[in-house]
CSV table of C-alpha atoms in Angstrom, one decimal:
chain,number,residue,atom,x,y,z
A,1,MET,CA,132.7,106.6,105.0
A,2,LYS,CA,129.3,105.9,104.6
A,3,ASN,CA,126.8,108.7,102.7
A,4,LEU,CA,123.4,107.6,102.8
A,5,ILE,CA,120.2,109.6,103.0
A,6,LEU,CA,117.3,107.4,104.3
A,7,ALA,CA,113.8,108.7,104.4
A,8,SER,CA,110.3,107.6,105.8
A,9,THR,CA,108.7,108.3,102.6
A,10,SER,CA,109.6,109.4,98.8
A,11,THR,CA,106.5,111.5,98.7
A,12,LEU,CA,104.7,114.2,101.5
A,13,HIS,CA,100.7,114.5,100.9
A,14,GLY,CA,100.0,116.9,98.1
A,15,GLN,CA,103.7,117.4,97.0
A,16,GLU,CA,105.3,115.9,94.3
A,17,TYR,CA,107.3,112.8,94.3
A,18,LEU,CA,110.6,113.7,96.2
A,19,GLU,CA,109.7,117.5,96.3
A,20,TYR,CA,110.1,118.0,99.9
A,21,LEU,CA,113.9,116.2,99.6
A,22,THR,CA,115.1,118.1,96.6
A,23,PRO,CA,117.5,120.9,98.6
A,24,VAL,CA,118.7,117.9,100.3
A,25,LEU,CA,119.3,115.7,97.4
A,26,ASN,CA,121.0,118.8,95.4
A,27,SER,CA,124.0,118.7,98.1
A,28,HIS,CA,124.0,115.0,98.6
A,29,PHE,CA,124.3,113.8,95.1
A,30,SER,CA,126.4,116.8,94.0
A,31,ASP,CA,129.3,114.8,92.7
A,32,CYS,CA,127.3,113.1,90.3
A,33,ASN,CA,126.0,113.2,86.8
A,34,GLU,CA,123.8,110.3,86.8
A,35,ILE,CA,122.0,107.7,89.4
A,36,LEU,CA,121.4,104.6,89.4
A,37,PHE,CA,117.8,103.8,90.2
A,38,ILE,CA,116.5,100.4,91.5
A,39,PRO,CA,112.8,99.9,91.1
A,40,TYR,CA,112.7,96.5,92.1
A,41,ALA,CA,110.4,97.0,95.2
A,42,ARG,CA,107.6,98.2,93.0
A,43,PRO,CA,105.3,95.1,92.8
A,44,GLY,CA,103.1,96.5,89.5
A,45,GLY,CA,100.6,99.0,88.8
A,46,ILE,CA,103.4,100.8,86.7
A,47,THR,CA,106.4,98.9,84.9
A,48,HIS,CA,110.2,99.6,86.0
A,49,ASP,CA,110.7,102.2,83.1
A,50,GLU,CA,107.4,104.0,84.1
A,51,TYR,CA,109.1,104.1,87.8
A,52,THR,CA,112.2,105.0,86.7
A,53,GLN,CA,110.9,108.1,84.3
A,54,SER,CA,109.1,109.2,87.7
A,55,ALA,CA,112.5,109.4,89.5
A,56,GLN,CA,114.0,111.0,86.3
A,57,LYS,CA,111.6,113.6,86.2
A,58,ALA,CA,112.3,114.6,89.9
A,59,PHE,CA,116.1,114.4,89.6
A,60,GLU,CA,116.1,116.5,86.3
A,61,LYS,CA,115.2,119.5,88.6
A,62,ILE,CA,118.7,119.3,90.0
A,63,GLY,CA,120.3,118.3,86.6
A,64,LEU,CA,120.7,114.8,87.1
A,65,ALA,CA,120.1,111.8,84.8
A,66,VAL,CA,118.5,108.5,86.0
A,67,LYS,CA,118.8,105.3,84.6
A,68,GLY,CA,117.4,102.1,85.9
A,69,ILE,CA,119.2,98.8,87.0
A,70,HIS,CA,116.7,97.3,84.7
A,71,GLN,CA,118.2,98.8,81.7
A,72,PHE,CA,121.7,97.1,82.2
A,73,ASP,CA,122.6,93.8,81.1
A,74,SER,CA,124.4,93.4,83.9
A,75,PRO,CA,122.7,94.5,87.6
A,76,SER,CA,126.1,94.1,89.5
A,77,GLU,CA,128.0,96.0,87.0
A,78,ALA,CA,125.5,99.0,87.3
A,79,ILE,CA,126.2,99.1,91.1
A,80,LYS,CA,130.1,98.4,90.7
A,81,LYS,CA,130.0,101.6,88.1
A,82,ALA,CA,127.3,103.8,89.9
A,83,GLU,CA,128.3,107.4,90.9
A,84,GLY,CA,125.0,107.6,93.3
A,85,ILE,CA,122.1,105.2,93.7
A,86,PHE,CA,118.6,105.5,94.9
A,87,THR,CA,116.4,102.6,95.9
A,88,GLY,CA,112.7,103.4,95.6
A,89,GLY,CA,109.6,102.2,98.0
A,90,GLY,CA,107.0,99.8,97.1
A,91,ASN,CA,106.9,96.1,98.7
A,92,THR,CA,110.0,95.2,100.9
A,93,PHE,CA,109.6,91.5,100.3
A,94,LEU,CA,109.9,91.9,96.8
A,95,LEU,CA,112.9,94.0,96.8
A,96,VAL,CA,115.0,92.0,99.3
A,97,GLN,CA,113.6,88.9,97.1
A,98,GLN,CA,114.9,90.5,94.0
A,99,LEU,CA,118.2,91.7,95.5
A,100,TYR,CA,119.0,88.0,96.4
A,101,HIS,CA,117.9,86.9,93.2
A,102,PHE,CA,120.5,88.7,91.7
A,103,ASP,CA,122.8,88.1,94.3
A,104,LEU,CA,123.6,92.2,95.1
A,105,LEU,CA,123.1,92.5,98.6
A,106,GLN,CA,126.6,92.3,99.5
A,107,LEU,CA,127.8,94.2,96.6
A,108,LEU,CA,125.7,97.1,97.5
A,109,GLN,CA,127.0,96.7,101.2
A,110,GLU,CA,130.5,96.9,99.9
A,111,VAL,CA,129.9,99.7,97.2
A,112,LEU,CA,128.1,101.6,100.1
A,113,LYS,CA,131.0,101.5,102.5
A,114,THR,CA,133.1,103.1,99.9
A,115,GLY,CA,130.9,106.3,100.2
A,116,ILE,CA,128.9,106.4,96.9
A,117,PRO,CA,125.9,108.6,97.6
A,118,TYR,CA,122.5,106.3,98.4
A,119,LEU,CA,119.0,107.4,98.8
A,120,GLY,CA,116.2,105.3,100.0
A,121,THR,CA,112.8,105.8,100.4
A,122,SER,CA,110.4,103.6,102.5
A,123,ALA,CA,111.5,100.2,101.1
A,124,GLY,CA,114.8,101.5,99.9
A,125,THR,CA,115.1,102.8,103.7
A,126,ASN,CA,113.9,99.7,105.6
A,127,ILE,CA,117.0,97.7,103.6
A,128,ALA,CA,119.4,100.1,105.1
A,129,GLY,CA,118.5,98.4,108.6
A,130,LEU,CA,120.1,94.8,109.8
A,131,THR,CA,116.7,93.3,108.8
A,132,MET,CA,113.8,93.7,107.1
A,133,LYS,CA,112.0,92.1,110.2
A,134,THR,CA,110.2,95.8,110.9
A,135,THR,CA,108.7,96.4,107.5
A,136,ASN,CA,104.8,97.3,107.0
A,137,ASP,CA,104.5,95.6,104.2
A,138,MET,CA,102.4,92.5,103.3
A,139,PRO,CA,104.4,89.5,102.5
A,140,ILE,CA,103.5,89.1,98.8
A,141,VAL,CA,106.8,87.1,98.1
A,142,TYR,CA,109.3,84.6,100.2
A,143,PRO,CA,112.4,86.1,100.2
A,144,PRO,CA,115.3,83.4,101.2
A,145,SER,CA,116.1,85.5,104.2
A,146,PHE,CA,115.0,88.7,106.2
A,147,LYS,CA,118.4,90.0,106.5
A,148,THR,CA,119.5,93.0,104.9
A,149,LEU,CA,122.3,95.7,104.4
A,150,GLY,CA,122.6,96.6,108.2
A,151,MET,CA,124.1,100.1,107.0
A,152,VAL,CA,122.9,101.3,110.2
A,153,PRO,CA,123.1,99.3,113.6
A,154,PHE,CA,119.2,99.4,114.3
A,155,ASN,CA,116.1,98.5,112.3
A,156,ILE,CA,114.1,101.4,110.4
A,157,ASN,CA,110.1,101.3,110.7
A,158,PRO,CA,109.5,103.7,107.8
A,159,HIS,CA,105.9,105.4,107.3
A,160,TYR,CA,105.8,105.5,111.1
A,161,LEU,CA,102.2,106.1,112.2
A,162,ASP,CA,100.7,107.0,115.7
A,163,PRO,CA,97.8,105.2,116.9
A,164,ASP,CA,94.4,106.8,116.2
A,165,PRO,CA,93.0,107.3,119.6
A,166,ASP,CA,89.4,107.3,118.4
A,167,SER,CA,89.9,103.9,116.3
A,168,THR,CA,87.5,100.9,117.1
A,169,HIS,CA,89.7,98.3,114.9
A,170,LYS,CA,91.3,95.8,116.8
A,171,GLY,CA,94.2,95.4,114.4
A,172,GLU,CA,97.3,95.7,116.4
A,173,THR,CA,99.1,99.5,116.6
A,174,ARG,CA,102.4,100.4,115.0
A,175,GLU,CA,103.8,100.4,118.5
A,176,THR,CA,102.4,97.1,119.3
A,177,ARG,CA,103.9,95.4,116.1
A,178,ILE,CA,107.5,97.0,117.1
A,179,ARG,CA,106.7,95.7,120.8
A,180,GLU,CA,106.4,92.2,119.5
A,181,PHE,CA,109.3,92.4,117.3
A,182,HIS,CA,111.4,92.7,120.7
A,183,GLN,CA,110.3,89.9,122.0
A,184,PHE,CA,112.0,87.9,119.2
A,185,ASN,CA,114.8,90.5,118.4
A,186,THR,CA,117.3,92.8,120.1
A,187,PRO,CA,118.3,95.6,117.8
A,188,PRO,CA,116.7,98.8,118.4
A,189,VAL,CA,113.8,100.2,116.0
A,190,VAL,CA,113.7,103.8,114.8
A,191,GLY,CA,110.2,104.7,113.6
A,192,LEU,CA,110.7,107.3,111.4
A,193,ARG,CA,107.6,109.5,110.6
A,194,GLU,CA,106.7,110.8,107.1
A,195,GLY,CA,108.9,113.8,106.6
A,196,SER,CA,111.6,112.5,108.3
A,197,TRP,CA,115.2,111.3,107.2
A,198,LEU,CA,117.9,109.6,108.6
A,199,GLU,CA,121.4,111.5,107.5
A,200,VAL,CA,124.2,109.0,107.7
A,201,LYS,CA,127.8,110.7,106.9
A,202,GLY,CA,130.7,107.8,107.9
A,203,ASN,CA,129.6,107.0,111.6
A,204,ASN,CA,127.4,109.7,112.4
A,205,ILE,CA,123.7,108.9,112.0
A,206,LYS,CA,121.6,111.9,112.3
A,207,LEU,CA,118.0,112.5,112.2
A,208,LYS,CA,116.7,115.3,110.2
A,209,GLY,CA,113.4,116.9,108.9
A,210,GLU,CA,110.8,118.1,110.7
A,211,PRO,CA,109.2,115.4,112.9
A,212,LEU,CA,110.3,113.8,116.0
A,213,ALA,CA,111.0,110.1,115.4
A,214,ARG,CA,110.2,107.3,118.2
A,215,ILE,CA,112.7,104.9,119.4
A,216,PHE,CA,112.0,101.5,120.4
A,217,GLU,CA,114.6,99.5,122.9
A,218,ALA,CA,114.3,96.1,123.9
A,219,GLY,CA,113.1,96.1,127.5
A,220,LEU,CA,113.0,99.8,127.5
A,221,GLU,CA,109.7,102.5,127.4
A,222,ALA,CA,109.7,103.9,123.6
A,223,TYR,CA,110.9,107.5,123.5
A,224,GLU,CA,111.1,110.7,121.4
A,225,VAL,CA,114.1,112.5,119.8
A,226,GLU,CA,114.1,115.8,118.1
A,227,PRO,CA,115.8,116.8,114.7
A,228,GLU,CA,119.2,116.7,114.7
A,229,THR,CA,119.9,114.2,117.1
A,230,LEU,CA,122.5,112.0,116.8
A,231,LEU,CA,121.7,108.1,117.2
A,232,ASN,CA,125.4,107.0,116.9
A,233,ASP,CA,125.0,105.2,120.0
A,234,LEU,CA,121.7,103.4,119.3
A,235,ALA,CA,122.8,99.8,118.7
B,1,MET,CA,83.7,67.1,105.9
B,2,LYS,CA,85.2,70.3,107.1
B,3,ASN,CA,83.9,72.3,109.7
B,4,LEU,CA,85.3,75.7,110.4
B,5,ILE,CA,84.3,78.7,111.9
B,6,LEU,CA,87.2,81.5,110.6
B,7,ALA,CA,86.8,85.0,112.1
B,8,SER,CA,88.2,88.1,111.6
B,9,THR,CA,88.7,88.9,114.8
B,10,SER,CA,88.3,87.4,118.2
B,11,THR,CA,86.8,90.3,119.6
B,12,LEU,CA,84.7,93.5,118.6
B,13,HIS,CA,85.4,96.7,119.8
B,14,GLY,CA,83.6,97.4,123.9
B,15,GLN,CA,83.0,93.7,124.1
B,16,GLU,CA,84.6,90.9,125.8
B,17,TYR,CA,86.7,88.3,124.2
B,18,LEU,CA,84.8,86.0,121.6
B,19,GLU,CA,81.5,87.7,123.0
B,20,TYR,CA,79.8,88.0,119.7
B,21,LEU,CA,80.8,84.7,118.6
B,22,THR,CA,79.3,82.6,121.5
B,23,PRO,CA,76.1,81.7,120.3
B,24,VAL,CA,77.6,80.2,117.1
B,25,LEU,CA,80.4,78.6,119.1
B,26,ASN,CA,77.9,76.8,121.6
B,27,SER,CA,76.4,75.2,118.5
B,28,HIS,CA,79.8,74.7,116.5
B,29,PHE,CA,81.2,72.9,119.6
B,30,SER,CA,78.1,71.2,120.8
B,31,ASP,CA,79.8,67.4,120.7
B,32,CYS,CA,83.1,68.4,122.4
B,33,ASN,CA,83.4,68.6,126.3
B,34,GLU,CA,87.2,70.0,126.0
B,35,ILE,CA,88.7,72.9,123.4
B,36,LEU,CA,92.7,72.3,122.2
B,37,PHE,CA,93.9,75.7,122.2
B,38,ILE,CA,96.5,76.7,120.1
B,39,PRO,CA,98.0,80.1,121.6
B,40,TYR,CA,101.7,80.0,119.5
B,41,ALA,CA,100.7,83.2,118.0
B,42,ARG,CA,101.0,85.5,120.9
B,43,PRO,CA,104.1,87.4,120.7
B,44,GLY,CA,104.6,88.1,124.6
B,45,GLY,CA,102.9,90.5,126.5
B,46,ILE,CA,101.3,87.8,128.1
B,47,THR,CA,102.2,84.1,128.5
B,48,HIS,CA,100.6,81.1,126.8
B,49,ASP,CA,99.1,80.0,129.8
B,50,GLU,CA,97.6,83.6,130.7
B,51,TYR,CA,96.4,83.7,126.7
B,52,THR,CA,94.6,80.4,127.4
B,53,GLN,CA,92.9,81.6,130.7
B,54,SER,CA,91.4,84.2,128.5
B,55,ALA,CA,90.1,81.4,126.5
B,56,GLN,CA,88.9,79.3,129.0
B,57,LYS,CA,87.0,82.7,130.5
B,58,ALA,CA,85.3,82.6,127.0
B,59,PHE,CA,84.3,78.8,126.6
B,60,GLU,CA,83.5,78.5,130.1
B,61,LYS,CA,80.0,80.2,129.3
B,62,ILE,CA,78.9,77.6,126.9
B,63,GLY,CA,80.3,75.1,129.6
B,64,LEU,CA,83.6,74.3,127.7
B,65,ALA,CA,86.7,73.3,129.0
B,66,VAL,CA,90.1,74.6,127.3
B,67,LYS,CA,93.7,72.9,127.8
B,68,GLY,CA,96.8,74.9,125.9
B,69,ILE,CA,98.6,72.8,123.1
B,70,HIS,CA,101.7,74.0,125.5
B,71,GLN,CA,100.3,72.1,128.4
B,72,PHE,CA,100.7,68.4,126.2
B,73,ASP,CA,104.3,66.6,126.6
B,74,SER,CA,103.5,66.2,122.6
B,75,PRO,CA,101.5,68.8,120.8
B,76,SER,CA,101.0,66.3,117.9
B,77,GLU,CA,99.1,63.8,120.0
B,78,ALA,CA,97.4,66.9,121.6
B,79,ILE,CA,96.1,67.2,118.1
B,80,LYS,CA,95.5,63.6,117.5
B,81,LYS,CA,93.3,63.6,120.3
B,82,ALA,CA,91.5,67.1,120.3
B,83,GLU,CA,87.7,67.2,120.2
B,84,GLY,CA,88.0,71.0,118.9
B,85,ILE,CA,90.6,73.2,118.2
B,86,PHE,CA,90.9,77.0,119.0
B,87,THR,CA,93.7,79.0,117.2
B,88,GLY,CA,94.2,82.0,118.6
B,89,GLY,CA,95.4,85.3,116.8
B,90,GLY,CA,98.6,87.0,117.2
B,91,ASN,CA,101.3,87.2,114.9
B,92,THR,CA,101.1,85.1,111.6
B,93,PHE,CA,104.7,84.8,111.3
B,94,LEU,CA,105.3,83.4,114.6
B,95,LEU,CA,102.2,81.1,114.7
B,96,VAL,CA,103.3,79.6,111.1
B,97,GLN,CA,107.1,79.5,112.6
B,98,GLN,CA,106.0,77.5,115.7
B,99,LEU,CA,103.5,75.1,113.5
B,100,TYR,CA,106.6,74.2,111.1
B,101,HIS,CA,109.0,74.0,114.4
B,102,PHE,CA,106.4,71.4,116.1
B,103,ASP,CA,105.8,69.9,112.2
B,104,LEU,CA,102.1,70.5,113.2
B,105,LEU,CA,101.0,71.8,109.9
B,106,GLN,CA,100.3,68.6,108.0
B,107,LEU,CA,98.6,66.5,111.0
B,108,LEU,CA,96.3,70.2,111.4
B,109,GLN,CA,95.4,69.8,108.0
B,110,GLU,CA,94.7,65.7,108.1
B,111,VAL,CA,92.8,66.1,111.6
B,112,LEU,CA,90.5,69.1,110.2
B,113,LYS,CA,89.8,67.1,107.0
B,114,THR,CA,87.8,64.5,109.5
B,115,GLY,CA,85.9,67.1,110.3
B,116,ILE,CA,87.0,68.0,114.1
B,117,PRO,CA,85.6,71.7,114.5
B,118,TYR,CA,87.8,74.3,114.4
B,119,LEU,CA,87.8,78.0,115.2
B,120,GLY,CA,90.5,80.1,114.0
B,121,THR,CA,90.3,84.2,114.7
B,122,SER,CA,92.9,86.6,112.9
B,123,ALA,CA,96.1,84.7,112.6
B,124,GLY,CA,94.4,81.6,113.3
B,125,THR,CA,92.3,82.5,110.3
B,126,ASN,CA,95.0,83.3,108.2
B,127,ILE,CA,96.7,79.9,108.4
B,128,ALA,CA,93.5,78.1,107.1
B,129,GLY,CA,94.0,80.3,103.9
B,130,LEU,CA,96.5,78.8,101.1
B,131,THR,CA,99.2,80.7,102.0
B,132,MET,CA,99.8,83.6,104.7
B,133,LYS,CA,100.8,86.0,102.2
B,134,THR,CA,98.0,88.4,102.7
B,135,THR,CA,98.6,88.8,106.6
B,136,ASN,CA,98.6,92.1,108.2
B,137,ASP,CA,101.5,91.3,110.8
B,138,MET,CA,105.0,92.4,110.8
B,139,PRO,CA,107.5,89.7,110.0
B,140,ILE,CA,109.3,89.5,113.2
B,141,VAL,CA,110.3,85.8,112.7
B,142,TYR,CA,111.3,83.8,109.9
B,143,PRO,CA,109.2,80.9,108.8
B,144,PRO,CA,110.3,78.1,106.9
B,145,SER,CA,107.2,78.7,104.0
B,146,PHE,CA,104.6,80.6,104.0
B,147,LYS,CA,102.4,77.8,103.0
B,148,THR,CA,99.7,77.7,105.4
B,149,LEU,CA,96.6,74.8,105.8
B,150,GLY,CA,94.9,75.6,102.4
B,151,MET,CA,91.3,75.1,104.3
B,152,VAL,CA,89.5,77.2,101.7
B,153,PRO,CA,90.7,77.2,98.4
B,154,PHE,CA,91.7,81.2,98.5
B,155,ASN,CA,93.5,83.4,101.0
B,156,ILE,CA,92.1,85.4,104.0
B,157,ASN,CA,92.8,89.0,104.6
B,158,PRO,CA,91.6,89.2,108.4
B,159,HIS,CA,90.7,92.6,110.1
B,160,TYR,CA,90.1,94.2,106.8
B,161,LEU,CA,90.0,97.8,106.7
B,162,ASP,CA,88.4,100.0,104.2
B,163,PRO,CA,90.8,103.1,102.9
B,164,ASP,CA,90.2,106.0,105.0
B,165,PRO,CA,89.4,108.7,102.6
B,166,ASP,CA,90.7,111.8,104.8
B,167,SER,CA,93.9,110.3,105.3
B,168,THR,CA,97.3,112.1,104.6
B,169,HIS,CA,99.3,109.0,105.2
B,170,LYS,CA,101.4,107.7,102.0
B,171,GLY,CA,101.4,104.2,103.7
B,172,GLU,CA,99.4,101.5,101.2
B,173,THR,CA,96.1,100.9,101.7
B,174,ARG,CA,94.8,97.5,102.1
B,175,GLU,CA,93.3,97.3,99.0
B,176,THR,CA,96.5,98.0,97.0
B,177,ARG,CA,98.6,95.5,99.3
B,178,ILE,CA,96.1,92.9,98.0
B,179,ARG,CA,96.3,94.3,94.6
B,180,GLU,CA,100.4,94.2,94.9
B,181,PHE,CA,99.5,90.1,96.1
B,182,HIS,CA,98.0,89.7,92.9
B,183,GLN,CA,100.7,90.9,90.7
B,184,PHE,CA,102.5,87.6,91.8
B,185,ASN,CA,99.9,85.2,93.0
B,186,THR,CA,96.7,84.0,91.7
B,187,PRO,CA,94.3,82.8,94.7
B,188,PRO,CA,91.3,85.1,95.3
B,189,VAL,CA,91.6,86.9,98.6
B,190,VAL,CA,88.5,87.4,100.9
B,191,GLY,CA,88.5,90.6,102.8
B,192,LEU,CA,86.7,89.5,105.9
B,193,ARG,CA,85.9,92.8,108.0
B,194,GLU,CA,85.8,92.6,112.0
B,195,GLY,CA,82.6,91.2,112.8
B,196,SER,CA,82.3,88.4,110.0
B,197,TRP,CA,83.5,84.9,109.9
B,198,LEU,CA,83.4,82.5,107.4
B,199,GLU,CA,81.3,79.0,108.4
B,200,VAL,CA,83.1,76.3,106.5
B,201,LYS,CA,81.0,72.5,106.3
B,202,GLY,CA,82.0,70.1,104.0
B,203,ASN,CA,82.4,71.9,100.2
B,204,ASN,CA,80.3,74.9,101.6
B,205,ILE,CA,81.9,78.1,102.7
B,206,LYS,CA,79.6,80.7,103.7
B,207,LEU,CA,80.0,84.6,104.7
B,208,LYS,CA,78.3,85.1,108.5
B,209,GLY,CA,78.1,87.8,110.5
B,210,GLU,CA,76.7,91.4,109.8
B,211,PRO,CA,79.5,93.2,107.8
B,212,LEU,CA,79.9,92.5,103.8
B,213,ALA,CA,82.9,91.1,102.6
B,214,ARG,CA,84.9,92.5,100.0
B,215,ILE,CA,86.2,90.0,97.4
B,216,PHE,CA,89.7,90.6,95.1
B,217,GLU,CA,90.1,88.0,92.3
B,218,ALA,CA,93.4,88.7,90.2
B,219,GLY,CA,92.5,90.7,87.2
B,220,LEU,CA,88.9,91.7,88.1
B,221,GLU,CA,87.8,94.8,90.2
B,222,ALA,CA,87.0,94.2,93.5
B,223,TYR,CA,83.3,93.5,94.8
B,224,GLU,CA,81.6,93.2,98.1
B,225,VAL,CA,79.3,90.2,99.1
B,226,GLU,CA,76.4,90.1,101.4
B,227,PRO,CA,76.4,87.6,104.3
B,228,GLU,CA,74.7,84.3,103.8
B,229,THR,CA,76.6,84.2,100.4
B,230,LEU,CA,78.6,80.7,99.0
B,231,LEU,CA,82.1,81.2,98.3
B,232,ASN,CA,82.2,77.8,97.4
B,233,ASP,CA,83.3,78.8,93.3
B,234,LEU,CA,85.8,81.1,94.8
B,235,ALA,CA,89.1,79.6,93.1
């Protein structure tokens, strides 16, 4: 009985951290007193403690405590005992490297399958897909594998960005990059625009939030889906 | 006696493939009759043959033939016999994976050190740096290492893009990504804007083209350098 919120971004322009998600998180984590925060994606600028504090500040509003996984002696024990888990954004290469380093990937998979409520934002959402091969991040470290949690039967591209028709820049558009992914990989990709999230409850995967999502399947034209669409058959 | 042209992009907006570089390539490859083209970065859309044809069309204007490395029985023999080498753009993960797959990386290093003229554009420029850890590309395949040619003592970020002050998108800016790289890696990074290239002649590394380049050194504020600046001491 999976129970996940997989958000494109933690923060919308002009808003506080997690602000737009607060009502959703209030019910998502209603059975919890304390959330385990995984700050591993954060590549610097602020410490893991400071990053955890921003999560604490956001969850305080709905009466929940937050503790960072780095504050535990054993990260795996922390995951085993967690009432709810939140993995924040940053760099997906770093997050995945750290999860392998602490040997947490399989454990996280097992725990999430038991129904422990999970929130991912950005990199924390990326790792819920089959692989991290549709991340937008820079490969600043070399993880031992690109394989991730596979909590949904497809890949996710957070912060999905439509092409700018006025651009004169010759870098690839996001759509081109995902098409390139499909030259070598078969899983569908959900392009999650900022303000969208996937709600995973058991076998139901539903698009939530205001924006449409853009779906890429190997060999097909990309297409848009409306909020409240079930993506259960996308595999 | 290295002899390399490392360009940010193959094509400027509104121009033909390699058009802005033609006068430079005319003198760079003046001792060659035929160029060996490495199309491995191309992740699809067009075949290696078609990609090679676009290079052929561009080099025809300066009287040079082009043959694709995929047309040879032995890619390593092709590199050993090459009079000049051009690695085109596409996806850097794919390019690096292919170079390792065919065991060409060390050979290419050795050949380029003998002074064989080389042209890289985009991914072909990325691989001239110490590692591919400052690529902008999506990790669509998993290469056995991120280590690349090290023909310059730093990393390169091709298609360098300044932050858009009007953007409301929450994805990281290019500058933020490179700062994140420096949390885990010490080599400087040259942000090469489109229209710029590095001219490497022996130990001299000079910025060419019209745009300034943006230099990132670990622990320092980023700064701009003018065309014709020597980057020999950047390491």
